[in-house]
């Protein structure tokens, strides 16, 4: 991707002592990612990070679905900040892009309308007896990895290179809308040409692919996906992106937003089942990775340890390209060695359960 | 009366002011920041709506200024102005009987609208780039290919709160029509699309030119602002807009995207204003004392305004203002204000 | 005795021509729709036949109509047609007188001067009569030659451009009578005799040529005459001269009440082939005189249609103002033919089209009198309010069919050739009128009026243009108007109202009830078109404006203070080009009510 | 049969000028360049006899045609009664009736 104004959009990212706020979607659909993130930051890079069992959902999904009112979410956010302060931290890092957006938005609202902050502090105090102390620094966890990308590169065992051709892997990066589209100055590289994922990819040997619909939303859209009747609209957005990127033959998609990773992955399955279309090479889908998984692979983690068997689109083609050794037999064995169940065959992974599409291709 | 009339800026506004003053028997001094007279018009190719070469306006003015012995100083950056003197960045103080601000305006930096990818994608150009290319005699895509489809986007850096430019730059609509025709003449097989918010064809002959562009040159006009530009594999650009007349989003790939950059107030207007006491309007341009009777007077006595220093204007309007200002200066020098 | 070898070209030509004509006429008649055949059967033994014969004499021989439009041109056509007819007729009498009851073959009559040299008897008076007739025809030929060279001298701005067939036939025709003169003169020179003309020319030849030379050219000149005649006969059915004979069956068929219909029938052939390409329609056409559009006028339209190469730009570049039809000496139904050509090109039945009419009824009020404003009148609201005022003044209970928007009358679509779709509007509107139980339907739009009259079956509902309705109100004393002589008006006849519907006097009598009426240069059936006609979809806005400006000039030249018309389209068109007051008839009535 | 998830994937509403075939649109504009001079004022639609009874919008329809969107246009134009009111109102002097006929002829089954 061509660099534009990346230098102009820089933000301060704390170097150490992070208070970790988990993501609802990520811990449910990509549980290995959060675990890997904590492990990489704490054990590989030697940073202090605190995963607080007391903290809750930010209620952002509810907020964006018009279920949770502003005052409520402000109180919830105030509680997260209070917990962070109680734990002795002042650098908040959130795993979820929507949470990051919520924190930024609310801090900004408090700044613009101080009475709202006061009200939130009062509510918090009345409800929980806690005191609101705002964080010094709010960053997304992808910002942290971006910040530490060079350090990761030093420990890298498997760069983003196609071991068969020696060429850099072609990576499509997708930035969650709430990362920088709400507050461009709060994202690395701004909203038009965000650099947060591109920086990681470049540092780890891959090649970023720019394509026309790069900025487009994955289609999550909260209400749109939550209501079954509206889901076709959500899928259409992902489809638009996939159609736009397919000619560039990307090796994988990497997202910094848990929702995006989920939808770009699962809607590929849906589209394939409904229409028989796949967008990757060789009649299969394009693997979708979280940046934690990408960092984990680069650092030599076992893909099944990273939870990559949870993906809808099989990641094996990518692992083969990267030269990652993996044991197919253990793919569906949990950490305790117990069988966790195997998904049904899917068109997106090159299977034609009903033979319908293979008939079509005749 | 001590000193001469000091004219800040040696573009067409400054030159015509000096010439008009000269005709009234008043001596003036032109202070020009660059190394040559002519200002922005020097880089322009043809002028709307008559396709008159810009040189046909600039060159005679420069010649007249030289011939009439009007004193001109180059490389002068003005840092402070009041109605009696002008201070340069060298610290030099120049006494003035009156000061005329003719320092014009600044072309909007298209890079700020980064969603259009100017400076990022090879085939995104500004209107000024096109004029330059026309002057150089070679208009083409970045790799030298002949464009087959060109999009021209109006209002880049005008009427846009997002970049703090609320005003209309006035001349871009007609410039876009003019450039569309020029491009169509250069590339008869190319499709030229103009994306506009409103067509503001305010001047004599403008609407007629617009009509000719549509009917004779088959230039397409789409009402809708391009929202983003993205690269395509072959270095072409994909643009998105809404065709607001059909209420449908519209997407197309183009070989060249031309951004009609607007005029914005000079950055140094702010400190010229604070040093002189001449007030600025909300949009950062100098405020005329009265929009009807005193267009060429600033709010501060002894400081006059000519050209785009006070708002976006056409060349013709600027030249008219220069003559008008000369008369008002003569009155001022004679009777005070 | 009446045979010589030189007669062969003539005989062959005459036989071919007769067979061709017979074949064509018979096949056209055979292809006629049943209804038309029934009309022929009914009419053939009626006075229509006699009327037709009289008309043939007047029009096909004497060309009275052309005389009326242009006397010189009339003389030309008359001398050629009537003169030739007399030559044949008197020639027949001459041979009969000479030969008694003896059967003389055709060539005997035609080349009698050649064969007469072998007859002993000689009746000089016939020579002189025949020479006089020849001179009569030759004067027509001379005029025709002159017209070719200088059409303007004959009062025609434009003359028809000819096809190849026309040129061949014309060349033969031009030489027939000069050749006859030469042949008869040479005969006179060799054998003596001849009338005042042939004898004189023969005498001159005798002086200039030796006897041997005369002898040598004697046979060739007769050969030439025969060849020219034969050539003309062969070329004739393939040229404009086909009209000479086709006009005759046409006159019969027309008097038997056959008509050009919405879709073309075999009867159209008689109409198409009756065009003499005289070109009178070209000068009548404002598209020609104002815009310089050539090749689209009726004569060219008919030519293209005859040749099966009619294109949309020709078929649709016509205002259908009816001026050419009004002047056509043959009386061809030009507008009807053009319309059914358009229908052939564009009529596309579509069952589902206009399904949205179902249940639409935007009418309001109730009364025995219905008022149908028409689409265009909605753009001239002054007319609407004036009509309201007039209705109120007359105490009329009115049902307003379409004041809030309704369905079009269908005429614009019909004019565009979409007959089937237009008929859907007809059906809709008839049903609407019937449902509201009106007995009188008033419209202020002549376009609507014309289609109501011609294409709607509105039995029991009286159809009135608002000019007629207002005239009636005045006559019945239901409204009274202030009259002032110093109020001067000029009136523009809308094409669809005047020539289209024959309503000329009602608007004039209404105007005269209010003030003075000054007629413009062209009025009644000669009035100009405003250019806004819905029939033309080819001309652009600027061209419409030009046509309207020319009309405005004439109207303003009357010096009248107010221009009056009775059609919303005309009013709109004139309003664009005049600085004078332009009013609909209803407006001047409403503002001059007592 | 394709799997049914209880919803269908929305089709894009975008006017895709790359996918659209502009040949017919070019033909129409070549035969009547004046159509290109529309300034979208909507006078035609405001006065439209058919538009009074249906959602027919000539301004929109011909704009779509000029963008190469032909689907449904013929049927839409069939709502027009060719009455010609719009022609009297068009500030750009466009021969709207001819435009309707030309577009129909180019796109339809004439």
PDB file of N, CA, C and O in Angstrom, chain C residues 304-343:
ATOM      1  N   UNK C 304     -41.142   8.406 -50.518  1.00  0.00           N
ATOM      2  CA  UNK C 304     -40.426   7.411 -49.713  1.00  0.00           C
ATOM      3  C   UNK C 304     -41.332   6.228 -49.392  1.00  0.00           C
ATOM      4  O   UNK C 304     -40.902   5.087 -49.388  1.00  0.00           O
ATOM      5  N   UNK C 305     -42.586   6.558 -49.118  1.00  0.00           N
ATOM      6  CA  UNK C 305     -43.478   5.458 -48.749  1.00  0.00           C
ATOM      7  C   UNK C 305     -43.765   4.565 -49.955  1.00  0.00           C
ATOM      8  O   UNK C 305     -43.817   3.351 -49.830  1.00  0.00           O
ATOM      9  N   UNK C 306     -43.921   5.192 -51.121  1.00  0.00           N
ATOM     10  CA  UNK C 306     -44.135   4.383 -52.320  1.00  0.00           C
ATOM     11  C   UNK C 306     -42.964   3.448 -52.560  1.00  0.00           C
ATOM     12  O   UNK C 306     -43.119   2.305 -52.939  1.00  0.00           O
ATOM     13  N   UNK C 307     -41.762   3.981 -52.291  1.00  0.00           N
ATOM     14  CA  UNK C 307     -40.561   3.202 -52.559  1.00  0.00           C
ATOM     15  C   UNK C 307     -40.199   2.294 -51.391  1.00  0.00           C
ATOM     16  O   UNK C 307     -39.144   1.672 -51.392  1.00  0.00           O
ATOM     17  N   UNK C 308     -41.075   2.242 -50.384  1.00  0.00           N
ATOM     18  CA  UNK C 308     -40.812   1.422 -49.199  1.00  0.00           C
ATOM     19  C   UNK C 308     -39.509   1.777 -48.499  1.00  0.00           C
ATOM     20  O   UNK C 308     -38.796   0.908 -48.003  1.00  0.00           O
ATOM     21  N   UNK C 309     -39.166   3.031 -48.523  1.00  0.00           N
ATOM     22  CA  UNK C 309     -37.947   3.411 -47.801  1.00  0.00           C
ATOM     23  C   UNK C 309     -38.216   4.597 -46.882  1.00  0.00           C
ATOM     24  O   UNK C 309     -37.386   5.491 -46.711  1.00  0.00           O
ATOM     25  N   UNK C 310     -39.389   4.588 -46.307  1.00  0.00           N
ATOM     26  CA  UNK C 310     -39.752   5.666 -45.383  1.00  0.00           C
ATOM     27  C   UNK C 310     -38.964   5.502 -44.081  1.00  0.00           C
ATOM     28  O   UNK C 310     -38.883   4.418 -43.534  1.00  0.00           O
ATOM     29  N   UNK C 311     -38.368   6.606 -43.617  1.00  0.00           N
ATOM     30  CA  UNK C 311     -37.617   6.543 -42.361  1.00  0.00           C
ATOM     31  C   UNK C 311     -38.336   7.374 -41.305  1.00  0.00           C
ATOM     32  O   UNK C 311     -39.142   8.250 -41.638  1.00  0.00           O
ATOM     33  N   UNK C 312     -38.000   7.114 -40.054  1.00  0.00           N
ATOM     34  CA  UNK C 312     -38.652   7.858 -38.983  1.00  0.00           C
ATOM     35  C   UNK C 312     -38.376   9.360 -39.058  1.00  0.00           C
ATOM     36  O   UNK C 312     -39.278  10.157 -38.834  1.00  0.00           O
ATOM     37  N   UNK C 313     -37.149   9.766 -39.359  1.00  0.00           N
ATOM     38  CA  UNK C 313     -36.927  11.215 -39.433  1.00  0.00           C
ATOM     39  C   UNK C 313     -37.829  11.902 -40.452  1.00  0.00           C
ATOM     40  O   UNK C 313     -38.180  13.070 -40.275  1.00  0.00           O
ATOM     41  N   UNK C 314     -38.206  11.209 -41.518  1.00  0.00           N
ATOM     42  CA  UNK C 314     -39.115  11.814 -42.492  1.00  0.00           C
ATOM     43  C   UNK C 314     -40.549  11.719 -41.976  1.00  0.00           C
ATOM     44  O   UNK C 314     -41.294  12.709 -41.961  1.00  0.00           O
ATOM     45  N   UNK C 315     -40.929  10.546 -41.513  1.00  0.00           N
ATOM     46  CA  UNK C 315     -42.316  10.355 -41.084  1.00  0.00           C
ATOM     47  C   UNK C 315     -42.680  11.255 -39.910  1.00  0.00           C
ATOM     48  O   UNK C 315     -43.817  11.685 -39.778  1.00  0.00           O
ATOM     49  N   UNK C 316     -41.692  11.530 -39.058  1.00  0.00           N
ATOM     50  CA  UNK C 316     -42.006  12.279 -37.842  1.00  0.00           C
ATOM     51  C   UNK C 316     -41.679  13.766 -37.937  1.00  0.00           C
ATOM     52  O   UNK C 316     -41.971  14.517 -37.018  1.00  0.00           O
ATOM     53  N   UNK C 317     -41.045  14.181 -39.015  1.00  0.00           N
ATOM     54  CA  UNK C 317     -40.749  15.603 -39.144  1.00  0.00           C
ATOM     55  C   UNK C 317     -41.900  16.284 -39.893  1.00  0.00           C
ATOM     56  O   UNK C 317     -41.781  16.657 -41.058  1.00  0.00           O
ATOM     57  N   UNK C 318     -43.001  16.424 -39.209  1.00  0.00           N
ATOM     58  CA  UNK C 318     -44.185  17.030 -39.811  1.00  0.00           C
ATOM     59  C   UNK C 318     -45.028  17.574 -38.673  1.00  0.00           C
ATOM     60  O   UNK C 318     -45.212  16.917 -37.656  1.00  0.00           O
ATOM     61  N   UNK C 319     -45.503  18.791 -38.855  1.00  0.00           N
ATOM     62  CA  UNK C 319     -46.328  19.407 -37.809  1.00  0.00           C
ATOM     63  C   UNK C 319     -47.780  18.932 -37.897  1.00  0.00           C
ATOM     64  O   UNK C 319     -48.571  19.161 -36.998  1.00  0.00           O
ATOM     65  N   UNK C 320     -48.101  18.277 -39.007  1.00  0.00           N
ATOM     66  CA  UNK C 320     -49.478  17.858 -39.295  1.00  0.00           C
ATOM     67  C   UNK C 320     -50.434  19.035 -39.137  1.00  0.00           C
ATOM     68  O   UNK C 320     -51.540  18.901 -38.619  1.00  0.00           O
ATOM     69  N   UNK C 321     -49.957  20.183 -39.567  1.00  0.00           N
ATOM     70  CA  UNK C 321     -50.791  21.370 -39.471  1.00  0.00           C
ATOM     71  C   UNK C 321     -51.901  21.312 -40.505  1.00  0.00           C
ATOM     72  O   UNK C 321     -52.905  22.009 -40.390  1.00  0.00           O
ATOM     73  N   UNK C 322     -51.703  20.481 -41.546  1.00  0.00           N
ATOM     74  CA  UNK C 322     -52.771  20.275 -42.526  1.00  0.00           C
ATOM     75  C   UNK C 322     -52.780  21.277 -43.660  1.00  0.00           C
ATOM     76  O   UNK C 322     -53.675  21.248 -44.503  1.00  0.00           O
ATOM     77  N   UNK C 323     -51.803  22.156 -43.690  1.00  0.00           N
ATOM     78  CA  UNK C 323     -51.812  23.158 -44.762  1.00  0.00           C
ATOM     79  C   UNK C 323     -51.616  22.514 -46.123  1.00  0.00           C
ATOM     80  O   UNK C 323     -52.259  22.900 -47.095  1.00  0.00           O
ATOM     81  N   UNK C 324     -50.738  21.518 -46.192  1.00  0.00           N
ATOM     82  CA  UNK C 324     -50.476  20.882 -47.474  1.00  0.00           C
ATOM     83  C   UNK C 324     -51.714  20.125 -47.946  1.00  0.00           C
ATOM     84  O   UNK C 324     -52.066  20.160 -49.115  1.00  0.00           O
ATOM     85  N   UNK C 325     -52.349  19.469 -46.999  1.00  0.00           N
ATOM     86  CA  UNK C 325     -53.546  18.706 -47.343  1.00  0.00           C
ATOM     87  C   UNK C 325     -54.628  19.649 -47.879  1.00  0.00           C
ATOM     88  O   UNK C 325     -55.344  19.325 -48.815  1.00  0.00           O
ATOM     89  N   UNK C 326     -54.701  20.806 -47.256  1.00  0.00           N
ATOM     90  CA  UNK C 326     -55.681  21.799 -47.664  1.00  0.00           C
ATOM     91  C   UNK C 326     -55.451  22.231 -49.111  1.00  0.00           C
ATOM     92  O   UNK C 326     -56.367  22.501 -49.848  1.00  0.00           O
ATOM     93  N   UNK C 327     -54.180  22.276 -49.497  1.00  0.00           N
ATOM     94  CA  UNK C 327     -53.860  22.786 -50.834  1.00  0.00           C
ATOM     95  C   UNK C 327     -53.692  21.713 -51.882  1.00  0.00           C
ATOM     96  O   UNK C 327     -53.629  22.021 -53.064  1.00  0.00           O
ATOM     97  N   UNK C 328     -53.556  20.483 -51.452  1.00  0.00           N
ATOM     98  CA  UNK C 328     -53.228  19.418 -52.408  1.00  0.00           C
ATOM     99  C   UNK C 328     -54.281  19.367 -53.509  1.00  0.00           C
ATOM    100  O   UNK C 328     -55.458  19.168 -53.244  1.00  0.00           O
ATOM    101  N   UNK C 329     -53.876  19.550 -54.768  1.00  0.00           N
ATOM    102  CA  UNK C 329     -54.857  19.573 -55.858  1.00  0.00           C
ATOM    103  C   UNK C 329     -55.525  18.220 -56.057  1.00  0.00           C
ATOM    104  O   UNK C 329     -56.617  18.147 -56.595  1.00  0.00           O
ATOM    105  N   UNK C 330     -54.851  17.167 -55.652  1.00  0.00           N
ATOM    106  CA  UNK C 330     -55.425  15.838 -55.834  1.00  0.00           C
ATOM    107  C   UNK C 330     -56.298  15.476 -54.630  1.00  0.00           C
ATOM    108  O   UNK C 330     -57.078  14.532 -54.683  1.00  0.00           O
ATOM    109  N   UNK C 331     -56.153  16.231 -53.556  1.00  0.00           N
ATOM    110  CA  UNK C 331     -56.958  15.957 -52.375  1.00  0.00           C
ATOM    111  C   UNK C 331     -56.546  14.691 -51.649  1.00  0.00           C
ATOM    112  O   UNK C 331     -57.371  13.964 -51.108  1.00  0.00           O
ATOM    113  N   UNK C 332     -55.260  14.430 -51.623  1.00  0.00           N
ATOM    114  CA  UNK C 332     -54.783  13.228 -50.938  1.00  0.00           C
ATOM    115  C   UNK C 332     -54.891  13.439 -49.422  1.00  0.00           C
ATOM    116  O   UNK C 332     -54.636  14.537 -48.925  1.00  0.00           O
ATOM    117  N   UNK C 333     -55.254  12.363 -48.704  1.00  0.00           N
ATOM    118  CA  UNK C 333     -55.382  12.465 -47.235  1.00  0.00           C
ATOM    119  C   UNK C 333     -53.995  12.381 -46.608  1.00  0.00           C
ATOM    120  O   UNK C 333     -53.616  11.370 -46.012  1.00  0.00           O
ATOM    121  N   UNK C 334     -53.258  13.460 -46.722  1.00  0.00           N
ATOM    122  CA  UNK C 334     -51.840  13.414 -46.347  1.00  0.00           C
ATOM    123  C   UNK C 334     -51.634  13.124 -44.879  1.00  0.00           C
ATOM    124  O   UNK C 334     -50.787  12.324 -44.494  1.00  0.00           O
ATOM    125  N   UNK C 335     -52.400  13.792 -44.007  1.00  0.00           N
ATOM    126  CA  UNK C 335     -52.219  13.567 -42.574  1.00  0.00           C
ATOM    127  C   UNK C 335     -52.572  12.149 -42.183  1.00  0.00           C
ATOM    128  O   UNK C 335     -51.858  11.517 -41.395  1.00  0.00           O
ATOM    129  N   UNK C 336     -53.649  11.642 -42.741  1.00  0.00           N
ATOM    130  CA  UNK C 336     -54.056  10.290 -42.389  1.00  0.00           C
ATOM    131  C   UNK C 336     -53.015   9.278 -42.836  1.00  0.00           C
ATOM    132  O   UNK C 336     -52.698   8.324 -42.125  1.00  0.00           O
ATOM    133  N   UNK C 337     -52.459   9.506 -44.030  1.00  0.00           N
ATOM    134  CA  UNK C 337     -51.437   8.588 -44.525  1.00  0.00           C
ATOM    135  C   UNK C 337     -50.198   8.627 -43.635  1.00  0.00           C
ATOM    136  O   UNK C 337     -49.600   7.616 -43.310  1.00  0.00           O
ATOM    137  N   UNK C 338     -49.835   9.851 -43.229  1.00  0.00           N
ATOM    138  CA  UNK C 338     -48.644   9.969 -42.388  1.00  0.00           C
ATOM    139  C   UNK C 338     -48.881   9.277 -41.048  1.00  0.00           C
ATOM    140  O   UNK C 338     -48.004   8.599 -40.518  1.00  0.00           O
ATOM    141  N   UNK C 339     -50.083   9.465 -40.534  1.00  0.00           N
ATOM    142  CA  UNK C 339     -50.389   8.836 -39.254  1.00  0.00           C
ATOM    143  C   UNK C 339     -50.325   7.324 -39.340  1.00  0.00           C
ATOM    144  O   UNK C 339     -49.750   6.680 -38.463  1.00  0.00           O
ATOM    145  N   UNK C 340     -50.907   6.756 -40.405  1.00  0.00           N
ATOM    146  CA  UNK C 340     -50.853   5.298 -40.418  1.00  0.00           C
ATOM    147  C   UNK C 340     -49.465   4.768 -40.751  1.00  0.00           C
ATOM    148  O   UNK C 340     -49.115   3.672 -40.371  1.00  0.00           O
ATOM    149  N   UNK C 341     -48.635   5.616 -41.376  1.00  0.00           N
ATOM    150  CA  UNK C 341     -47.222   5.233 -41.525  1.00  0.00           C
ATOM    151  C   UNK C 341     -46.539   5.189 -40.164  1.00  0.00           C
ATOM    152  O   UNK C 341     -45.769   4.280 -39.859  1.00  0.00           O
ATOM    153  N   UNK C 342     -46.838   6.196 -39.365  1.00  0.00           N
ATOM    154  CA  UNK C 342     -46.234   6.233 -38.022  1.00  0.00           C
ATOM    155  C   UNK C 342     -46.694   5.020 -37.219  1.00  0.00           C
ATOM    156  O   UNK C 342     -45.916   4.418 -36.486  1.00  0.00           O
ATOM    157  N   UNK C 343     -47.975   4.697 -37.373  1.00  0.00           N
ATOM    158  CA  UNK C 343     -48.487   3.549 -36.637  1.00  0.00           C
ATOM    159  C   UNK C 343     -47.779   2.281 -37.093  1.00  0.00           C
ATOM    160  O   UNK C 343     -47.418   1.429 -36.278  1.00  0.00           O
TER     161      UNK C 343
END
